[in-house]
PDB file of C-alpha atoms in Angstrom:
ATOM      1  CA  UNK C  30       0.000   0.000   0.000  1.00 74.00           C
ATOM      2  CA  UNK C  31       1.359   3.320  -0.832  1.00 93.00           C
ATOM      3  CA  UNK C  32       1.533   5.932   2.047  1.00 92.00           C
ATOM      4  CA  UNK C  33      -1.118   8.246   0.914  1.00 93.00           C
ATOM      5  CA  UNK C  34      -3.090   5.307   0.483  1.00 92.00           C
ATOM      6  CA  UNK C  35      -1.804   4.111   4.083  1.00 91.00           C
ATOM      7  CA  UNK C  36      -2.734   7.468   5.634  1.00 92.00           C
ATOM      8  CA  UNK C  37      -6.302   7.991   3.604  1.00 92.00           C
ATOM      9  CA  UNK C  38      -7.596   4.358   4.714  1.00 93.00           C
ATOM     10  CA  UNK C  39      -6.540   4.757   8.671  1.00 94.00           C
ATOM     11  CA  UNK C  40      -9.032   5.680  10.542  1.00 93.00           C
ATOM     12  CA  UNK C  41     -10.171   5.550  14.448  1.00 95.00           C
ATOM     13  CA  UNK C  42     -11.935   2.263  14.738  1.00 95.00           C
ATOM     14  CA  UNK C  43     -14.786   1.790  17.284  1.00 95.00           C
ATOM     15  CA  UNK C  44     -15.855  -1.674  16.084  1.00 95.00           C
ATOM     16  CA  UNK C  45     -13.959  -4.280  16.037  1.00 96.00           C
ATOM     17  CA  UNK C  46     -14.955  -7.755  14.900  1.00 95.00           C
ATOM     18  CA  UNK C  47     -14.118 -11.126  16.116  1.00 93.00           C
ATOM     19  CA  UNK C  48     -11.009 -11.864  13.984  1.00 90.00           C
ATOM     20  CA  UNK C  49     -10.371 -15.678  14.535  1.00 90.00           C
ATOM     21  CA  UNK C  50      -6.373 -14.384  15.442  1.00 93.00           C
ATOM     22  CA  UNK C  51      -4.686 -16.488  18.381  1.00 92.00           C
ATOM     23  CA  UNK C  52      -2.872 -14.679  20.424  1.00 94.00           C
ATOM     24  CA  UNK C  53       0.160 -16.148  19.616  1.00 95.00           C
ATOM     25  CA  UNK C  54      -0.720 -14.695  16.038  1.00 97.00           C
ATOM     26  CA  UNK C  55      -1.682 -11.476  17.428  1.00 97.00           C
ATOM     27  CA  UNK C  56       1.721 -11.475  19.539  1.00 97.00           C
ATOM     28  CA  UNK C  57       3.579 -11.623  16.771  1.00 98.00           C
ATOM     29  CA  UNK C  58       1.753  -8.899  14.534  1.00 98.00           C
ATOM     30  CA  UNK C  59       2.092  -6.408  17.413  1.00 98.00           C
ATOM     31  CA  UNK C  60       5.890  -7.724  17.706  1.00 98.00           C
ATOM     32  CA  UNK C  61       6.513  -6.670  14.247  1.00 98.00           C
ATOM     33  CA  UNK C  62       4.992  -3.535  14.210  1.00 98.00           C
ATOM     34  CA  UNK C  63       6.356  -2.453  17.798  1.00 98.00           C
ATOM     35  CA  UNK C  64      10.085  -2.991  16.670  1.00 98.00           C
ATOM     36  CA  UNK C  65       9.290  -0.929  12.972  1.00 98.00           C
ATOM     37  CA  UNK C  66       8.220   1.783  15.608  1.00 98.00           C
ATOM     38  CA  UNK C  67      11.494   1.087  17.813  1.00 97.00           C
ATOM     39  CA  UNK C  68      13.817   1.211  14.808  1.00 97.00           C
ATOM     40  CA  UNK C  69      12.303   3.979  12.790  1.00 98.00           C
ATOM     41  CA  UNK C  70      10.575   6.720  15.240  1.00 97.00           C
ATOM     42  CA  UNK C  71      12.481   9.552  15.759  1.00 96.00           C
ATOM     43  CA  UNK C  72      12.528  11.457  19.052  1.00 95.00           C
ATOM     44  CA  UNK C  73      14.297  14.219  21.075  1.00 93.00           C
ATOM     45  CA  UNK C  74      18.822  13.014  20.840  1.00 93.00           C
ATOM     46  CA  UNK C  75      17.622   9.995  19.785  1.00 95.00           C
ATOM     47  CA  UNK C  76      16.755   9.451  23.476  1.00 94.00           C
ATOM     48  CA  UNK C  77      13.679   6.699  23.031  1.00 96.00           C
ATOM     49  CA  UNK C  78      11.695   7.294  25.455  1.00 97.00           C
ATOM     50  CA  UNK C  79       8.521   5.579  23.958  1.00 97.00           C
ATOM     51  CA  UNK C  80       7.345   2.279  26.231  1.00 98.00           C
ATOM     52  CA  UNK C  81       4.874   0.021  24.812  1.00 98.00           C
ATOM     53  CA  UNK C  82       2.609  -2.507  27.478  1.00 98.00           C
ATOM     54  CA  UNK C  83       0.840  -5.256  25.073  1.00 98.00           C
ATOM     55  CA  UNK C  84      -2.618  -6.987  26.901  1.00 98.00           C
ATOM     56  CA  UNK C  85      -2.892  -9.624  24.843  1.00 97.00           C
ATOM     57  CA  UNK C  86      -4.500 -12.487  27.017  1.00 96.00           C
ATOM     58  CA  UNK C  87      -8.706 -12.373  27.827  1.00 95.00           C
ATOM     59  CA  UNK C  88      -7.393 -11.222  31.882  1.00 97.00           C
ATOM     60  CA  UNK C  89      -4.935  -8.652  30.753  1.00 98.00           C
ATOM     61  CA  UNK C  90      -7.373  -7.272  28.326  1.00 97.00           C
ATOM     62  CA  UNK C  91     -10.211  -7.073  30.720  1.00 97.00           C
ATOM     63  CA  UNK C  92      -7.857  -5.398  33.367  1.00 98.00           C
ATOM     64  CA  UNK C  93      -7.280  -2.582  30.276  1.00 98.00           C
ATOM     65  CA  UNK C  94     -10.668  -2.130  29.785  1.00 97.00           C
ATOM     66  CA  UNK C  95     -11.773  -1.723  33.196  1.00 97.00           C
ATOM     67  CA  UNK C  96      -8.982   0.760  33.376  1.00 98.00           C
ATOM     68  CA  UNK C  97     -10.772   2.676  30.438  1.00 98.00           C
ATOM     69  CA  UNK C  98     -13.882   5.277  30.716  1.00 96.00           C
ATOM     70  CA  UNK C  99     -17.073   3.681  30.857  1.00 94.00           C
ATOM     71  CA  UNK C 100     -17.666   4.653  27.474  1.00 92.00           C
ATOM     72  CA  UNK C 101     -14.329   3.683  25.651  1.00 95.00           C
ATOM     73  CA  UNK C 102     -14.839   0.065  27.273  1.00 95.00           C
ATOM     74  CA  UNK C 103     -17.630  -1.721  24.442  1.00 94.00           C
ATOM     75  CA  UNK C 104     -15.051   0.187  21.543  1.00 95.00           C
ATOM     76  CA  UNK C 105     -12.061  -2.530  22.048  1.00 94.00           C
ATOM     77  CA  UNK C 106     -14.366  -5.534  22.527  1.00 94.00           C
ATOM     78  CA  UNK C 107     -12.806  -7.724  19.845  1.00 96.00           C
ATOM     79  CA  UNK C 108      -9.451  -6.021  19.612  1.00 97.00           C
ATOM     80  CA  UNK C 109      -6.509  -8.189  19.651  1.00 97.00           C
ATOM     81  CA  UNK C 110      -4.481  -6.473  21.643  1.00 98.00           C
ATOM     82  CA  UNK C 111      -4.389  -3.581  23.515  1.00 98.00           C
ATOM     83  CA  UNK C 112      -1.600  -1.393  23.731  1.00 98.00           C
ATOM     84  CA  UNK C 113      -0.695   1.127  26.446  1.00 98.00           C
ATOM     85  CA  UNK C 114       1.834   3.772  25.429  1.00 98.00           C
ATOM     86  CA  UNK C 115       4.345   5.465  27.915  1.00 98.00           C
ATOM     87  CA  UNK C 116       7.038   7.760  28.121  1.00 98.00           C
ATOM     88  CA  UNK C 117       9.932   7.896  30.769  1.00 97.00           C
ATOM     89  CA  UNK C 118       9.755  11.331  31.978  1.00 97.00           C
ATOM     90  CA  UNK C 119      12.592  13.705  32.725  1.00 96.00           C
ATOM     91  CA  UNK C 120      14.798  12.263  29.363  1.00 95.00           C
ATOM     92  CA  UNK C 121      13.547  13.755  26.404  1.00 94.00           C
ATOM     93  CA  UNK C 122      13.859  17.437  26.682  1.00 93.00           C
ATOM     94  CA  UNK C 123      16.493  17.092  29.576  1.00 93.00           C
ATOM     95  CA  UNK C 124      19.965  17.595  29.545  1.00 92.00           C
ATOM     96  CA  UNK C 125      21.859  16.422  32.529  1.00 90.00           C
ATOM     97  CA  UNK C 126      18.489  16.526  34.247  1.00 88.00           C
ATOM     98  CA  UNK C 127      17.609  19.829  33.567  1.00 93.00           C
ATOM     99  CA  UNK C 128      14.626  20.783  31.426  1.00 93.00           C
ATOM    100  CA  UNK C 129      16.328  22.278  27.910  1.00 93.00           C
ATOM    101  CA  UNK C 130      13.046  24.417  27.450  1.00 93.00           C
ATOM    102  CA  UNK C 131       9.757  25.519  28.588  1.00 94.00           C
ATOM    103  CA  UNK C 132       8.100  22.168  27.204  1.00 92.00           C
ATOM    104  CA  UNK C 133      10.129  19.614  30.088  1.00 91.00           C
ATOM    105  CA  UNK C 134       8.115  16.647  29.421  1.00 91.00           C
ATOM    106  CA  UNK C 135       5.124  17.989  27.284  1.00 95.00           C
ATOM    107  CA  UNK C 136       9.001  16.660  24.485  1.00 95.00           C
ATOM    108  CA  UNK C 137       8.375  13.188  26.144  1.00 95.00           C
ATOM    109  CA  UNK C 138       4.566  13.170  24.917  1.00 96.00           C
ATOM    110  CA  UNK C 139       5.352  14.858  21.761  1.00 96.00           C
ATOM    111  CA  UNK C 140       8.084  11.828  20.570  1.00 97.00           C
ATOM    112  CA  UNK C 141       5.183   9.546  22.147  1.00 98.00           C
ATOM    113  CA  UNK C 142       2.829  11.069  19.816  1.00 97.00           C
ATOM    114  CA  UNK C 143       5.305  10.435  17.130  1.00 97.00           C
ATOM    115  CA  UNK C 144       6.019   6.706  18.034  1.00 98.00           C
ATOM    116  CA  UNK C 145       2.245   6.084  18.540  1.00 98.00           C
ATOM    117  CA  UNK C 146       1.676   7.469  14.659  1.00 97.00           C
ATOM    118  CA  UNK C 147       3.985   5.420  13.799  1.00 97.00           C
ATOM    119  CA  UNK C 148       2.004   2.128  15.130  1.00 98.00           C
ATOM    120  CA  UNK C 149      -1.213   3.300  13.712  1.00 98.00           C
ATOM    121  CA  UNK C 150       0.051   3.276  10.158  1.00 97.00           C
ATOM    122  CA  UNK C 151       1.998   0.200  10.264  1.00 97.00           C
ATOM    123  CA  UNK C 152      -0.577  -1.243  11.847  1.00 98.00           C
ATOM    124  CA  UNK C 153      -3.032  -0.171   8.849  1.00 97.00           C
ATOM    125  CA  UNK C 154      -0.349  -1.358   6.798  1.00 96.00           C
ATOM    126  CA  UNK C 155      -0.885  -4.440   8.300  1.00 96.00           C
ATOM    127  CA  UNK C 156      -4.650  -4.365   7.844  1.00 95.00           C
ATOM    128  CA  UNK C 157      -5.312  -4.102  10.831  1.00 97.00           C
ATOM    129  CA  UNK C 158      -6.790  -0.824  12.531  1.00 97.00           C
ATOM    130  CA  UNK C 159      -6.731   1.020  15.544  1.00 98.00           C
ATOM    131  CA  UNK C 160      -8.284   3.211  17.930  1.00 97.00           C
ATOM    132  CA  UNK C 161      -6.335   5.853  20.668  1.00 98.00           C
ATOM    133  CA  UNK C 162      -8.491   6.214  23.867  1.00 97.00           C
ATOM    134  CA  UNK C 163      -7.215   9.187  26.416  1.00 96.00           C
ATOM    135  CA  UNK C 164      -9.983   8.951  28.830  1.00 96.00           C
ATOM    136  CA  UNK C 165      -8.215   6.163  31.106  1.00 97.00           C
ATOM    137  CA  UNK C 166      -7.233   5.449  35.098  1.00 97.00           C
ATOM    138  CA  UNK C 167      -3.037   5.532  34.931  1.00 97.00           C
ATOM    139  CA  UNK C 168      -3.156   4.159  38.250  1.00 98.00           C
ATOM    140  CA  UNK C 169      -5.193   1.007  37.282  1.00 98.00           C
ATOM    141  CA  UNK C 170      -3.180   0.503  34.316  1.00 98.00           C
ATOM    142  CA  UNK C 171       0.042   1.127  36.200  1.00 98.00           C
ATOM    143  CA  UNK C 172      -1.185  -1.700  38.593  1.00 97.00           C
ATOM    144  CA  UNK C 173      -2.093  -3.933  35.650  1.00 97.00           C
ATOM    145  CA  UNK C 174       0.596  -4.171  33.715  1.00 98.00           C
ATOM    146  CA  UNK C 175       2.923  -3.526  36.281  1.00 98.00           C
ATOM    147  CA  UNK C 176       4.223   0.051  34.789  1.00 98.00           C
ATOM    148  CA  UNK C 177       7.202   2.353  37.072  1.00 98.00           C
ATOM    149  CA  UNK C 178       6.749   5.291  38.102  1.00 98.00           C
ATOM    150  CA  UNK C 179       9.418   6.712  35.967  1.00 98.00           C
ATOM    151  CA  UNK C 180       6.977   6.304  33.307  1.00 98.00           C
ATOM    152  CA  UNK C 181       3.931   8.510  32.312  1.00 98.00           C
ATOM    153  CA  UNK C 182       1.293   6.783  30.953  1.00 98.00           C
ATOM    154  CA  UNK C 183      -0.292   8.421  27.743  1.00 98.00           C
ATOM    155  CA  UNK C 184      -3.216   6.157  26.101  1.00 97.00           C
ATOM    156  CA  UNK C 185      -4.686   3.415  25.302  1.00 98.00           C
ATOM    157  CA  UNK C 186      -4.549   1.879  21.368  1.00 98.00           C
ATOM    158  CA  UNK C 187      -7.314  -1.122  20.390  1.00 98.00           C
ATOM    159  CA  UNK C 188      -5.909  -2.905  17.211  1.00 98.00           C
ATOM    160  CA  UNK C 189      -8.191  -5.069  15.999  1.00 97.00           C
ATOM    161  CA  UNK C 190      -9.883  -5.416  12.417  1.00 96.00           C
ATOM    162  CA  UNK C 191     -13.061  -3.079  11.765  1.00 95.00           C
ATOM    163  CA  UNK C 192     -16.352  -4.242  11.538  1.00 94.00           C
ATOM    164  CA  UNK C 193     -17.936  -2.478   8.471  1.00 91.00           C
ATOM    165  CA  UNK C 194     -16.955   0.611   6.909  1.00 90.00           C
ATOM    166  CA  UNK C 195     -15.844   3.926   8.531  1.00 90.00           C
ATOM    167  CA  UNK C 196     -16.815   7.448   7.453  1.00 88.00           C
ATOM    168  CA  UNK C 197     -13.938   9.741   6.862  1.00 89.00           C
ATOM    169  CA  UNK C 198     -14.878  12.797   9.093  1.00 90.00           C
ATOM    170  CA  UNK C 199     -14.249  16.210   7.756  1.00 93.00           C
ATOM    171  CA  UNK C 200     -11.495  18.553   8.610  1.00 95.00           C
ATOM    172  CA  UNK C 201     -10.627  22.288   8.606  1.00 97.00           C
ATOM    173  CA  UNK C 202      -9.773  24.017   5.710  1.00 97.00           C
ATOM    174  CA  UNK C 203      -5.447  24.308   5.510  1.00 97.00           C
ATOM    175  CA  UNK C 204      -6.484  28.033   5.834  1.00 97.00           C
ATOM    176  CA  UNK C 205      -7.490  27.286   9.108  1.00 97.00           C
ATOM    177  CA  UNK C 206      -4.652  25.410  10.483  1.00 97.00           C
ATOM    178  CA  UNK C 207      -1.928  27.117   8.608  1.00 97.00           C
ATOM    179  CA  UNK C 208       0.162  30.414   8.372  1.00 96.00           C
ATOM    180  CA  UNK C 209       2.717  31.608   5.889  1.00 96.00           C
ATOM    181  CA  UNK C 210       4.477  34.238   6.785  1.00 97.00           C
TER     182      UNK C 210
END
């Protein structure tokens, strides 16, 4: 699949459907794509801060989900794995353990963010699909999947396959979003 193709087909997934993957199958989908993230995302001195937490088994799932808002849980039912993304704070943006800017950690979040858009498209690439929930309990998943405290927890990514079609929602005009000066 080309890229534009790639990036025009992902989309936020809220249904998933039963996919007949074991999870030794699904392990080793989410291997793949996890180490194209660890080899190709960039982030602040090549530092590599991103931390990946894989539920793959019915328990470990379930402990996820329960971790999730009430109204994120019924979106990963189906998913073959959930994935909770992490930074370790105080390393990207930090220079001998001083913040280099303003940003401190926000630079942690923002490599995340880079790493975690780098799953969703190999995972498309993959066909498989994905969905990034927010709304989630850090301590619950901390306690779960047995996450340090060195480590802030960002989201929550479903990868599953979609059940049915999904709309591509609009977006703001590039006049909107952008400034030449």
């Amino acid at each position: 699949m080309e890229f534009d193709e790639l990036a025009q087909t992902r989309r936020s997934v809220r249904h998933y459907k039963e996919s007949g993957i074991s999870q030794a199958e699904a392990k080793d989908t989410i291997t793949e794509i996890l180490d194209f993230v660890r080899v190709n995302a960039p982030s602040w001195k090549n530092s590599q801060t991103h931390r990946y937490y894989v539920a793959l088994s019915a328990e470990k799932k379930q402990a996820v989900q329960e971790a999730l808002h009430e109204r994120n849980r019924a979106k990963c039912e189906h998913a073959i794995a959930l994935v909770v993304s992490a930074f370790e704070k105080n390393t990207s943006g930090f220079t001998e353990g001083k913040s280099d800017n303003e940003l401190g950690n926000e630079w942690g979040a923002y490599d995340l963010g880079l790493s975690d858009s780098l799953l969703l498209l190999k995972a498309r690439a993959k066909g498989l699909d994905t969905l990034i929930m927010g709304l989630r309990d850090s301590v619950a998943l901390r306690a779960a999947l047995d996450i340090p405290e060195s480590q802030e927890v960002a989201a929550v990514i479903s990868v599953g396959i979609r059940d049915g079609e999904v709309a591509r929602p609009g977006h703001k005009a590039l006049e909107e979003i952008t400034r030449f000066v």
